[in-house]
């Protein structure tokens, strides 16, 4: 299974459940937030340049998390 196939699979999840990986002893508990994250990753994969590296994707996600945290903290300050 490719990362894209895995993201597509997760994006279609409707309920919390456990995903098993064939004969592997690994299982993952997934929920609605994982489906939303998978949809975000699919969008990111589609919009990034063809020659983007995993490091490039990581930097974009890190920046998005920073900005999300920044705006969330401002919102709280305004409501106090």
XYZ file of N, CA and C in Angstrom, residues 57-70:
42
model
N 7.389 18.683 2.483
C 6.049 18.467 3.037
C 6.048 18.684 4.548
N 7.085 18.183 5.215
C 7.191 18.361 6.665
C 7.259 19.836 7.043
N 8.019 20.617 6.281
C 8.141 22.049 6.571
C 6.801 22.760 6.411
N 6.043 22.393 5.380
C 4.724 23.002 5.173
C 3.793 22.647 6.330
N 3.791 21.393 6.745
C 2.933 20.984 7.860
C 3.354 21.658 9.165
N 4.662 21.776 9.395
C 5.145 22.471 10.596
C 4.704 23.931 10.597
N 4.812 24.587 9.438
C 4.392 25.987 9.342
C 2.887 26.115 9.568
N 2.113 25.197 8.997
C 0.658 25.239 9.177
C 0.291 25.064 10.650
N 0.967 24.153 11.326
C 0.691 23.938 12.754
C 1.057 25.185 13.559
N 2.187 25.810 13.224
C 2.597 27.019 13.940
C 1.552 28.108 13.766
N 1.124 28.362 12.513
C 0.140 29.419 12.266
C -1.198 29.105 12.925
N -1.582 27.854 12.916
C -2.831 27.464 13.571
C -2.762 27.754 15.067
N -1.643 27.418 15.680
C -1.450 27.687 17.106
C -1.422 29.186 17.375
N -0.754 29.934 16.515
C -0.671 31.385 16.660
C -2.067 32.010 16.640
